[in-house]
Amino acid sequence: MRQFLSLEGRTAIVTGAARGIGKAIAETLAARGAKVAVVDLRMDLAEETASEITAASGIEAIALEADVSNRESVNAMIKSAVEKLGKIDILVNNAGITRDGLIMRMKEADWDMVLDINLKGAFNCSQALARPMMKQRYGRIINISSVSGVTGQAGQTNYSSSKAGLIGFTKALAKEVGSRGITVNAVAPGFIETVLTHDLPEEIREMSMKLTPMGRFGTPQDIANAVAFLAAEESSFITGVTLQVDGGMVM
Ligand code: NAP
């Protein structure tokens, strides 16, 4: 009998999956039975991650290079993923960066780069997969937003805009493709221990901890668990939502 929330027979693309939250997502989807494409800028790390996943789960995992902000690069990656894995059922738009600074000092290049990777990257990947997903009348698109996109964060006008934009994008696309069996949802992590948060000043870490009722920082696995749930067939009546996985930080 098929296991509850099994992803057997499914295939997934996870962007920014060489490390951090994306890596945990790729590992978890594979552990539930999905073949995965580990997409990242850095091929050495992506290949290492893909090999680790195959070794741990016995499931096919491949590494593919792409800069999600570049449409040609994304289209080539999707083509190669379809050639190698057959079809794509699940897309996780996880690749994201921060370039923090107060607005008075923020460089235009830092605004553009964050919006191009975090928001346009999700558009590029989703657009490339919309047609094949519509044709197969099945798809799961999951966008990794942030609590910063829900509440706004000082020093992050670029990042908060990109993550709030992803929430709007999620809802709009959910309305466009719902009738074709495709769900589109967002996950908004709170403070998660990764390279992205490692170098934050101690006072910000302390403040974040105080604001988190669960009394701990999140782990990449906490986010991966939520993504695996939304990626499953059983979640077919959940679309357009933003699932906050933040230990209660924002409510
Ligand atoms: P991370 O450790 O920095 O990992 C992000 C990965 O994305 C890296 O491997 C990075 O590659 C890759 N990447 C960056 N730009 C890319 C591009 N243009 N094309 C393809 N891949 C690219 O970050 P994380 O903490 O795991 O965050 C993952 C996602 O969760 C992000 O969207 C982030 O905004 C979101 N999030 C994180 C937290 C948190 O507390 N950590 C909270 C809320 C939301 P390089 O190493 O080569 O740059």
Short mmCIF file of N, CA and C in Angstrom, two decimals, residues 80-251:
data_model
loop_
_atom_site.label_atom_id
_atom_site.label_comp_id
_atom_site.label_asym_id
_atom_site.label_seq_id
_atom_site.Cartn_x
_atom_site.Cartn_y
_atom_site.Cartn_z
N SER A 80 17.43 20.18 -19.52
CA SER A 80 18.29 19.09 -19.12
C SER A 80 17.63 18.24 -18.02
N ALA A 81 16.90 18.88 -17.11
CA ALA A 81 16.21 18.12 -16.04
C ALA A 81 15.15 17.21 -16.66
N VAL A 82 14.40 17.72 -17.62
CA VAL A 82 13.35 16.90 -18.25
C VAL A 82 13.99 15.74 -19.03
N GLU A 83 15.10 16.04 -19.73
CA GLU A 83 15.79 14.97 -20.48
C GLU A 83 16.26 13.85 -19.55
N LYS A 84 16.81 14.27 -18.38
CA LYS A 84 17.41 13.28 -17.49
C LYS A 84 16.41 12.59 -16.57
N LEU A 85 15.37 13.33 -16.15
CA LEU A 85 14.44 12.77 -15.15
C LEU A 85 13.07 12.42 -15.75
N GLY A 86 12.83 12.83 -16.98
CA GLY A 86 11.59 12.46 -17.66
C GLY A 86 10.51 13.53 -17.59
N LYS A 87 10.08 13.87 -16.41
CA LYS A 87 9.04 14.89 -16.22
C LYS A 87 9.29 15.55 -14.88
N ILE A 88 8.72 16.71 -14.69
CA ILE A 88 8.90 17.40 -13.41
C ILE A 88 7.53 17.63 -12.78
N ASP A 89 7.36 17.12 -11.56
CA ASP A 89 6.09 17.27 -10.84
C ASP A 89 6.15 18.36 -9.79
N ILE A 90 7.35 18.58 -9.25
CA ILE A 90 7.48 19.48 -8.09
C ILE A 90 8.59 20.48 -8.36
N LEU A 91 8.28 21.76 -8.16
CA LEU A 91 9.31 22.80 -8.27
C LEU A 91 9.38 23.53 -6.94
N VAL A 92 10.57 23.58 -6.36
CA VAL A 92 10.74 24.36 -5.13
C VAL A 92 11.67 25.53 -5.44
N ASN A 93 11.10 26.72 -5.43
CA ASN A 93 11.87 27.94 -5.67
C ASN A 93 12.47 28.40 -4.35
N ASN A 94 13.68 27.91 -4.10
CA ASN A 94 14.33 28.15 -2.80
C ASN A 94 15.51 29.11 -2.89
N ALA A 95 16.16 29.18 -4.06
CA ALA A 95 17.38 30.00 -4.16
C ALA A 95 17.07 31.44 -3.72
N GLY A 96 17.91 31.96 -2.84
CA GLY A 96 17.67 33.31 -2.36
C GLY A 96 18.91 33.86 -1.70
N ILE A 97 19.01 35.18 -1.73
CA ILE A 97 20.18 35.85 -1.12
C ILE A 97 19.71 37.06 -0.30
N THR A 98 20.61 37.57 0.52
CA THR A 98 20.37 38.86 1.19
C THR A 98 21.50 39.81 0.81
N ARG A 99 21.19 41.07 0.72
CA ARG A 99 22.19 42.14 0.58
C ARG A 99 21.65 43.29 1.41
N ASP A 100 21.80 43.15 2.75
CA ASP A 100 21.12 44.07 3.66
C ASP A 100 21.77 45.45 3.71
N GLY A 101 20.97 46.43 4.04
CA GLY A 101 21.47 47.79 4.23
C GLY A 101 20.29 48.74 4.39
N LEU A 102 20.49 49.78 5.19
CA LEU A 102 19.41 50.77 5.33
C LEU A 102 19.23 51.48 3.99
N ILE A 103 18.02 51.95 3.74
CA ILE A 103 17.71 52.46 2.40
C ILE A 103 18.62 53.62 2.00
N MET A 104 19.02 54.44 2.99
CA MET A 104 19.88 55.58 2.66
C MET A 104 21.20 55.13 2.06
N ARG A 105 21.60 53.90 2.39
CA ARG A 105 22.92 53.44 1.93
C ARG A 105 22.83 52.31 0.91
N MET A 106 21.62 51.84 0.66
CA MET A 106 21.52 50.66 -0.23
C MET A 106 21.89 51.02 -1.67
N LYS A 107 22.75 50.19 -2.22
CA LYS A 107 23.16 50.42 -3.62
C LYS A 107 22.08 49.86 -4.55
N GLU A 108 21.90 50.52 -5.66
CA GLU A 108 20.90 50.07 -6.62
C GLU A 108 21.19 48.62 -7.05
N ALA A 109 22.48 48.32 -7.18
CA ALA A 109 22.86 46.96 -7.61
C ALA A 109 22.40 45.91 -6.59
N ASP A 110 22.41 46.27 -5.30
CA ASP A 110 21.97 45.33 -4.27
C ASP A 110 20.45 45.15 -4.29
N TRP A 111 19.75 46.21 -4.59
CA TRP A 111 18.28 46.10 -4.77
C TRP A 111 18.00 45.15 -5.94
N ASP A 112 18.64 45.45 -7.08
CA ASP A 112 18.36 44.69 -8.31
C ASP A 112 18.71 43.21 -8.14
N MET A 113 19.87 42.96 -7.55
CA MET A 113 20.33 41.56 -7.44
C MET A 113 19.37 40.72 -6.58
N VAL A 114 18.94 41.28 -5.46
CA VAL A 114 18.05 40.54 -4.56
C VAL A 114 16.71 40.28 -5.24
N LEU A 115 16.17 41.31 -5.91
CA LEU A 115 14.88 41.11 -6.60
C LEU A 115 15.04 40.13 -7.77
N ASP A 116 16.16 40.22 -8.46
CA ASP A 116 16.38 39.35 -9.64
C ASP A 116 16.49 37.88 -9.24
N ILE A 117 17.18 37.60 -8.16
CA ILE A 117 17.36 36.19 -7.75
C ILE A 117 16.12 35.70 -6.98
N ASN A 118 15.70 36.45 -5.97
CA ASN A 118 14.64 35.95 -5.08
C ASN A 118 13.27 35.93 -5.74
N LEU A 119 12.95 36.96 -6.52
CA LEU A 119 11.59 37.05 -7.07
C LEU A 119 11.55 36.66 -8.56
N LYS A 120 12.41 37.30 -9.35
CA LYS A 120 12.39 36.96 -10.78
C LYS A 120 12.85 35.52 -11.00
N GLY A 121 13.73 35.04 -10.13
CA GLY A 121 14.17 33.64 -10.23
C GLY A 121 12.99 32.69 -10.15
N ALA A 122 12.07 32.97 -9.24
CA ALA A 122 10.87 32.11 -9.10
C ALA A 122 9.99 32.23 -10.33
N PHE A 123 9.89 33.44 -10.86
CA PHE A 123 9.12 33.64 -12.11
C PHE A 123 9.75 32.84 -13.25
N ASN A 124 11.07 32.96 -13.41
CA ASN A 124 11.76 32.27 -14.51
C ASN A 124 11.52 30.75 -14.46
N CYS A 125 11.70 30.17 -13.28
CA CYS A 125 11.56 28.71 -13.16
C CYS A 125 10.10 28.28 -13.31
N SER A 126 9.20 29.04 -12.71
CA SER A 126 7.78 28.67 -12.77
C SER A 126 7.26 28.80 -14.20
N GLN A 127 7.68 29.86 -14.88
CA GLN A 127 7.20 30.05 -16.25
C GLN A 127 7.67 28.91 -17.16
N ALA A 128 8.93 28.52 -16.98
CA ALA A 128 9.48 27.45 -17.82
C ALA A 128 8.76 26.13 -17.59
N LEU A 129 8.23 25.93 -16.37
CA LEU A 129 7.57 24.65 -16.07
C LEU A 129 6.05 24.69 -16.16
N ALA A 130 5.49 25.89 -16.32
CA ALA A 130 4.02 26.02 -16.31
C ALA A 130 3.39 25.18 -17.42
N ARG A 131 3.92 25.28 -18.63
CA ARG A 131 3.30 24.56 -19.75
C ARG A 131 3.35 23.03 -19.56
N PRO A 132 4.56 22.47 -19.32
CA PRO A 132 4.58 21.01 -19.11
C PRO A 132 3.73 20.56 -17.92
N MET A 133 3.69 21.34 -16.86
CA MET A 133 2.85 20.94 -15.71
C MET A 133 1.37 21.00 -16.09
N MET A 134 0.99 22.01 -16.86
CA MET A 134 -0.41 22.11 -17.28
C MET A 134 -0.78 20.93 -18.17
N LYS A 135 0.15 20.59 -19.07
CA LYS A 135 -0.10 19.46 -19.99
C LYS A 135 -0.32 18.17 -19.22
N GLN A 136 0.52 17.95 -18.19
CA GLN A 136 0.40 16.69 -17.44
C GLN A 136 -0.71 16.79 -16.38
N ARG A 137 -1.29 17.97 -16.27
CA ARG A 137 -2.40 18.24 -15.33
C ARG A 137 -2.03 17.85 -13.90
N TYR A 138 -0.79 18.15 -13.57
CA TYR A 138 -0.33 17.90 -12.20
C TYR A 138 0.90 18.75 -11.93
N GLY A 139 0.94 19.36 -10.79
CA GLY A 139 2.14 20.09 -10.40
C GLY A 139 2.06 20.62 -8.98
N ARG A 140 3.23 20.78 -8.40
CA ARG A 140 3.34 21.38 -7.06
C ARG A 140 4.44 22.43 -7.16
N ILE A 141 4.08 23.69 -6.97
CA ILE A 141 5.09 24.76 -6.96
C ILE A 141 5.13 25.32 -5.53
N ILE A 142 6.32 25.35 -4.96
CA ILE A 142 6.45 25.81 -3.57
C ILE A 142 7.54 26.89 -3.54
N ASN A 143 7.15 28.07 -3.11
CA ASN A 143 8.07 29.21 -3.09
C ASN A 143 8.53 29.48 -1.66
N ILE A 144 9.83 29.59 -1.49
CA ILE A 144 10.35 29.86 -0.14
C ILE A 144 10.42 31.37 0.07
N SER A 145 9.46 31.85 0.83
CA SER A 145 9.38 33.27 1.17
C SER A 145 10.15 33.50 2.47
N SER A 146 9.61 34.34 3.35
CA SER A 146 10.27 34.61 4.64
C SER A 146 9.31 35.41 5.52
N VAL A 147 9.48 35.30 6.83
CA VAL A 147 8.69 36.17 7.72
C VAL A 147 9.00 37.64 7.43
N SER A 148 10.21 37.91 6.92
CA SER A 148 10.56 39.31 6.56
C SER A 148 9.64 39.86 5.48
N GLY A 149 9.09 38.97 4.67
CA GLY A 149 8.15 39.40 3.63
C GLY A 149 6.75 39.61 4.19
N VAL A 150 6.49 39.04 5.35
CA VAL A 150 5.17 39.18 5.97
C VAL A 150 5.15 40.45 6.84
N THR A 151 6.21 40.66 7.62
CA THR A 151 6.20 41.78 8.58
C THR A 151 7.04 42.97 8.11
N GLY A 152 7.96 42.76 7.16
CA GLY A 152 8.93 43.81 6.83
C GLY A 152 10.03 43.80 7.88
N GLN A 153 11.25 44.07 7.44
CA GLN A 153 12.39 44.06 8.36
C GLN A 153 13.28 45.25 8.03
N ALA A 154 13.57 46.08 9.04
CA ALA A 154 14.46 47.23 8.82
C ALA A 154 15.79 46.74 8.28
N GLY A 155 16.33 47.44 7.32
CA GLY A 155 17.61 47.06 6.72
C GLY A 155 17.44 46.04 5.60
N GLN A 156 16.19 45.70 5.31
CA GLN A 156 15.95 44.67 4.28
C GLN A 156 14.85 45.10 3.31
N THR A 157 14.86 46.36 2.89
CA THR A 157 13.78 46.78 1.96
C THR A 157 13.80 45.91 0.71
N ASN A 158 15.00 45.57 0.25
CA ASN A 158 15.11 44.73 -0.95
C ASN A 158 14.61 43.30 -0.68
N TYR A 159 15.12 42.71 0.38
CA TYR A 159 14.78 41.32 0.71
C TYR A 159 13.29 41.18 1.08
N SER A 160 12.80 42.10 1.95
CA SER A 160 11.39 42.04 2.35
C SER A 160 10.48 42.20 1.14
N SER A 161 10.85 43.11 0.22
CA SER A 161 10.04 43.30 -1.00
C SER A 161 10.02 42.03 -1.83
N SER A 162 11.17 41.41 -1.97
CA SER A 162 11.22 40.19 -2.80
C SER A 162 10.39 39.07 -2.18
N LYS A 163 10.44 38.97 -0.85
CA LYS A 163 9.73 37.86 -0.18
C LYS A 163 8.23 38.14 -0.09
N ALA A 164 7.85 39.42 0.06
CA ALA A 164 6.42 39.78 0.01
C ALA A 164 5.92 39.58 -1.42
N GLY A 165 6.77 39.93 -2.39
CA GLY A 165 6.42 39.73 -3.80
C GLY A 165 6.14 38.26 -4.09
N LEU A 166 6.92 37.39 -3.48
CA LEU A 166 6.71 35.94 -3.69
C LEU A 166 5.35 35.48 -3.17
N ILE A 167 4.87 36.13 -2.12
CA ILE A 167 3.56 35.76 -1.56
C ILE A 167 2.46 36.17 -2.56
N GLY A 168 2.58 37.36 -3.14
CA GLY A 168 1.63 37.80 -4.16
C GLY A 168 1.71 36.92 -5.39
N PHE A 169 2.92 36.61 -5.80
CA PHE A 169 3.16 35.73 -6.96
C PHE A 169 2.50 34.37 -6.74
N THR A 170 2.65 33.85 -5.53
CA THR A 170 2.07 32.55 -5.17
C THR A 170 0.55 32.56 -5.35
N LYS A 171 -0.08 33.60 -4.85
CA LYS A 171 -1.55 33.68 -4.92
C LYS A 171 -2.02 33.85 -6.36
N ALA A 172 -1.36 34.73 -7.10
CA ALA A 172 -1.77 35.00 -8.49
C ALA A 172 -1.61 33.74 -9.34
N LEU A 173 -0.48 33.08 -9.20
CA LEU A 173 -0.24 31.87 -10.01
C LEU A 173 -1.18 30.73 -9.59
N ALA A 174 -1.46 30.66 -8.28
CA ALA A 174 -2.40 29.62 -7.79
C ALA A 174 -3.74 29.78 -8.50
N LYS A 175 -4.18 31.02 -8.68
CA LYS A 175 -5.46 31.27 -9.35
C LYS A 175 -5.40 30.91 -10.83
N GLU A 176 -4.22 31.13 -11.45
CA GLU A 176 -4.09 30.83 -12.89
C GLU A 176 -4.11 29.34 -13.19
N VAL A 177 -3.50 28.54 -12.35
CA VAL A 177 -3.25 27.15 -12.73
C VAL A 177 -4.03 26.11 -11.91
N GLY A 178 -4.85 26.58 -10.98
CA GLY A 178 -5.57 25.66 -10.10
C GLY A 178 -6.43 24.65 -10.85
N SER A 179 -7.06 25.09 -11.91
CA SER A 179 -7.98 24.19 -12.63
C SER A 179 -7.23 23.08 -13.37
N ARG A 180 -5.89 23.17 -13.44
CA ARG A 180 -5.09 22.14 -14.12
C ARG A 180 -4.40 21.19 -13.15
N GLY A 181 -4.85 21.17 -11.92
CA GLY A 181 -4.27 20.22 -10.95
C GLY A 181 -2.94 20.66 -10.39
N ILE A 182 -2.65 21.96 -10.55
CA ILE A 182 -1.36 22.46 -10.03
C ILE A 182 -1.63 23.33 -8.80
N THR A 183 -0.95 23.03 -7.71
CA THR A 183 -1.07 23.90 -6.53
C THR A 183 0.19 24.76 -6.42
N VAL A 184 0.01 25.95 -5.90
CA VAL A 184 1.13 26.88 -5.71
C VAL A 184 1.04 27.43 -4.30
N ASN A 185 2.05 27.17 -3.51
CA ASN A 185 2.04 27.62 -2.12
C ASN A 185 3.40 28.21 -1.75
N ALA A 186 3.39 28.95 -0.65
CA ALA A 186 4.65 29.52 -0.15
C ALA A 186 4.90 29.01 1.27
N VAL A 187 6.17 28.93 1.62
CA VAL A 187 6.56 28.63 2.99
C VAL A 187 7.37 29.84 3.47
N ALA A 188 7.00 30.38 4.62
CA ALA A 188 7.72 31.55 5.15
C ALA A 188 8.48 31.15 6.40
N PRO A 189 9.78 30.87 6.25
CA PRO A 189 10.57 30.48 7.43
C PRO A 189 10.81 31.67 8.35
N GLY A 190 10.93 31.36 9.65
CA GLY A 190 11.40 32.35 10.61
C GLY A 190 12.91 32.32 10.62
N PHE A 191 13.50 32.37 11.81
CA PHE A 191 14.97 32.37 11.92
C PHE A 191 15.48 30.93 11.85
N ILE A 192 16.19 30.61 10.79
CA ILE A 192 16.70 29.25 10.58
C ILE A 192 18.22 29.31 10.59
N GLU A 193 18.84 28.39 11.30
CA GLU A 193 20.31 28.35 11.38
C GLU A 193 20.91 27.85 10.07
N THR A 194 21.44 28.77 9.26
CA THR A 194 22.17 28.40 8.03
C THR A 194 23.29 29.43 7.83
N VAL A 195 24.02 29.28 6.73
CA VAL A 195 25.09 30.23 6.40
C VAL A 195 24.52 31.65 6.29
N LEU A 196 23.27 31.72 5.79
CA LEU A 196 22.62 33.02 5.58
C LEU A 196 22.47 33.81 6.88
N THR A 197 22.23 33.10 7.99
CA THR A 197 21.98 33.78 9.27
C THR A 197 23.19 33.70 10.22
N HIS A 198 24.20 32.95 9.80
CA HIS A 198 25.33 32.67 10.67
C HIS A 198 26.04 33.93 11.14
N ASP A 199 26.21 34.88 10.22
CA ASP A 199 27.02 36.05 10.54
C ASP A 199 26.21 37.25 11.03
N LEU A 200 24.94 37.05 11.34
CA LEU A 200 24.13 38.18 11.82
C LEU A 200 24.65 38.62 13.19
N PRO A 201 24.59 39.94 13.47
CA PRO A 201 25.07 40.43 14.77
C PRO A 201 24.33 39.75 15.93
N GLU A 202 25.06 39.59 17.04
CA GLU A 202 24.52 38.88 18.20
C GLU A 202 23.20 39.48 18.68
N GLU A 203 23.07 40.82 18.61
CA GLU A 203 21.83 41.44 19.14
C GLU A 203 20.62 41.05 18.28
N ILE A 204 20.83 40.83 16.99
CA ILE A 204 19.72 40.41 16.12
C ILE A 204 19.36 38.96 16.43
N ARG A 205 20.37 38.13 16.67
CA ARG A 205 20.09 36.73 17.03
C ARG A 205 19.32 36.67 18.35
N GLU A 206 19.76 37.49 19.32
CA GLU A 206 19.07 37.50 20.63
C GLU A 206 17.64 37.97 20.50
N MET A 207 17.44 39.04 19.70
CA MET A 207 16.10 39.59 19.51
C MET A 207 15.19 38.55 18.83
N SER A 208 15.74 37.87 17.83
CA SER A 208 14.96 36.85 17.11
C SER A 208 14.55 35.72 18.05
N MET A 209 15.47 35.34 18.92
CA MET A 209 15.17 34.26 19.88
C MET A 209 14.05 34.68 20.82
N LYS A 210 14.13 35.95 21.30
CA LYS A 210 13.10 36.47 22.22
C LYS A 210 11.73 36.46 21.56
N LEU A 211 11.71 36.70 20.25
CA LEU A 211 10.44 36.81 19.52
C LEU A 211 9.87 35.44 19.12
N THR A 212 10.61 34.37 19.43
CA THR A 212 10.18 33.04 18.99
C THR A 212 9.65 32.22 20.16
N PRO A 213 8.30 32.11 20.27
CA PRO A 213 7.71 31.41 21.42
C PRO A 213 8.22 29.99 21.63
N MET A 214 8.61 29.30 20.56
CA MET A 214 9.08 27.93 20.74
C MET A 214 10.45 27.88 21.42
N GLY A 215 11.09 29.04 21.56
CA GLY A 215 12.33 29.12 22.34
C GLY A 215 13.54 28.49 21.69
N ARG A 216 13.51 28.37 20.39
CA ARG A 216 14.70 27.87 19.67
C ARG A 216 14.70 28.43 18.26
N PHE A 217 15.86 28.39 17.62
CA PHE A 217 15.90 28.72 16.20
C PHE A 217 15.43 27.51 15.41
N GLY A 218 14.97 27.76 14.19
CA GLY A 218 14.54 26.66 13.34
C GLY A 218 15.72 25.97 12.69
N THR A 219 15.47 24.78 12.17
CA THR A 219 16.50 24.05 11.44
C THR A 219 16.04 23.92 9.98
N PRO A 220 16.97 23.71 9.06
CA PRO A 220 16.56 23.46 7.67
C PRO A 220 15.53 22.33 7.56
N GLN A 221 15.66 21.34 8.46
CA GLN A 221 14.72 20.21 8.42
C GLN A 221 13.28 20.65 8.74
N ASP A 222 13.13 21.64 9.62
CA ASP A 222 11.79 22.15 9.93
C ASP A 222 11.12 22.66 8.65
N ILE A 223 11.88 23.33 7.82
CA ILE A 223 11.33 23.88 6.57
C ILE A 223 11.07 22.75 5.57
N ALA A 224 12.02 21.83 5.50
CA ALA A 224 11.89 20.70 4.56
C ALA A 224 10.64 19.88 4.86
N ASN A 225 10.32 19.71 6.14
CA ASN A 225 9.12 18.93 6.50
C ASN A 225 7.86 19.58 5.95
N ALA A 226 7.79 20.92 6.05
CA ALA A 226 6.61 21.65 5.56
C ALA A 226 6.53 21.55 4.03
N VAL A 227 7.68 21.64 3.38
CA VAL A 227 7.70 21.55 1.91
C VAL A 227 7.26 20.16 1.46
N ALA A 228 7.76 19.14 2.14
CA ALA A 228 7.39 17.76 1.76
C ALA A 228 5.89 17.56 1.88
N PHE A 229 5.29 18.14 2.90
CA PHE A 229 3.84 18.04 3.09
C PHE A 229 3.11 18.71 1.92
N LEU A 230 3.52 19.93 1.57
CA LEU A 230 2.84 20.65 0.48
C LEU A 230 3.10 20.00 -0.87
N ALA A 231 4.21 19.26 -0.98
CA ALA A 231 4.56 18.62 -2.26
C ALA A 231 3.79 17.33 -2.51
N ALA A 232 3.13 16.83 -1.48
CA ALA A 232 2.47 15.52 -1.60
C ALA A 232 1.12 15.62 -2.32
N GLU A 233 0.71 14.49 -2.88
CA GLU A 233 -0.60 14.42 -3.55
C GLU A 233 -1.72 14.77 -2.58
N GLU A 234 -1.55 14.35 -1.31
CA GLU A 234 -2.59 14.56 -0.30
C GLU A 234 -2.89 16.04 -0.05
N SER A 235 -1.99 16.93 -0.47
CA SER A 235 -2.20 18.37 -0.24
C SER A 235 -2.92 19.04 -1.41
N SER A 236 -3.65 18.24 -2.19
CA SER A 236 -4.21 18.75 -3.46
C SER A 236 -5.29 19.82 -3.31
N PHE A 237 -5.81 20.04 -2.10
CA PHE A 237 -6.84 21.08 -1.92
C PHE A 237 -6.28 22.29 -1.17
N ILE A 238 -4.94 22.34 -1.09
CA ILE A 238 -4.28 23.48 -0.42
C ILE A 238 -3.55 24.26 -1.49
N THR A 239 -3.99 25.48 -1.76
CA THR A 239 -3.27 26.30 -2.75
C THR A 239 -3.40 27.78 -2.40
N GLY A 240 -2.36 28.54 -2.76
CA GLY A 240 -2.35 29.98 -2.52
C GLY A 240 -2.03 30.38 -1.09
N VAL A 241 -1.67 29.41 -0.27
CA VAL A 241 -1.40 29.75 1.13
C VAL A 241 0.09 30.05 1.37
N THR A 242 0.32 30.78 2.43
CA THR A 242 1.69 30.97 2.92
C THR A 242 1.76 30.31 4.29
N LEU A 243 2.51 29.23 4.34
CA LEU A 243 2.63 28.48 5.59
C LEU A 243 3.83 29.02 6.35
N GLN A 244 3.57 29.65 7.48
CA GLN A 244 4.67 30.18 8.30
C GLN A 244 5.27 29.07 9.14
N VAL A 245 6.56 28.89 8.99
CA VAL A 245 7.26 27.87 9.78
C VAL A 245 8.32 28.64 10.56
N ASP A 246 7.86 29.20 11.68
CA ASP A 246 8.69 30.21 12.36
C ASP A 246 8.66 30.09 13.88
N GLY A 247 8.21 28.95 14.39
CA GLY A 247 8.17 28.77 15.85
C GLY A 247 7.26 29.78 16.54
N GLY A 248 6.33 30.36 15.78
CA GLY A 248 5.36 31.30 16.36
C GLY A 248 5.84 32.75 16.35
N MET A 249 6.94 33.02 15.63
CA MET A 249 7.51 34.38 15.64
C MET A 249 6.50 35.43 15.18
N VAL A 250 5.74 35.09 14.15
CA VAL A 250 4.79 36.05 13.58
C VAL A 250 3.40 35.46 13.65
N MET A 251 2.54 36.10 14.45
CA MET A 251 1.14 35.62 14.50
C MET A 251 0.24 36.75 14.93
#
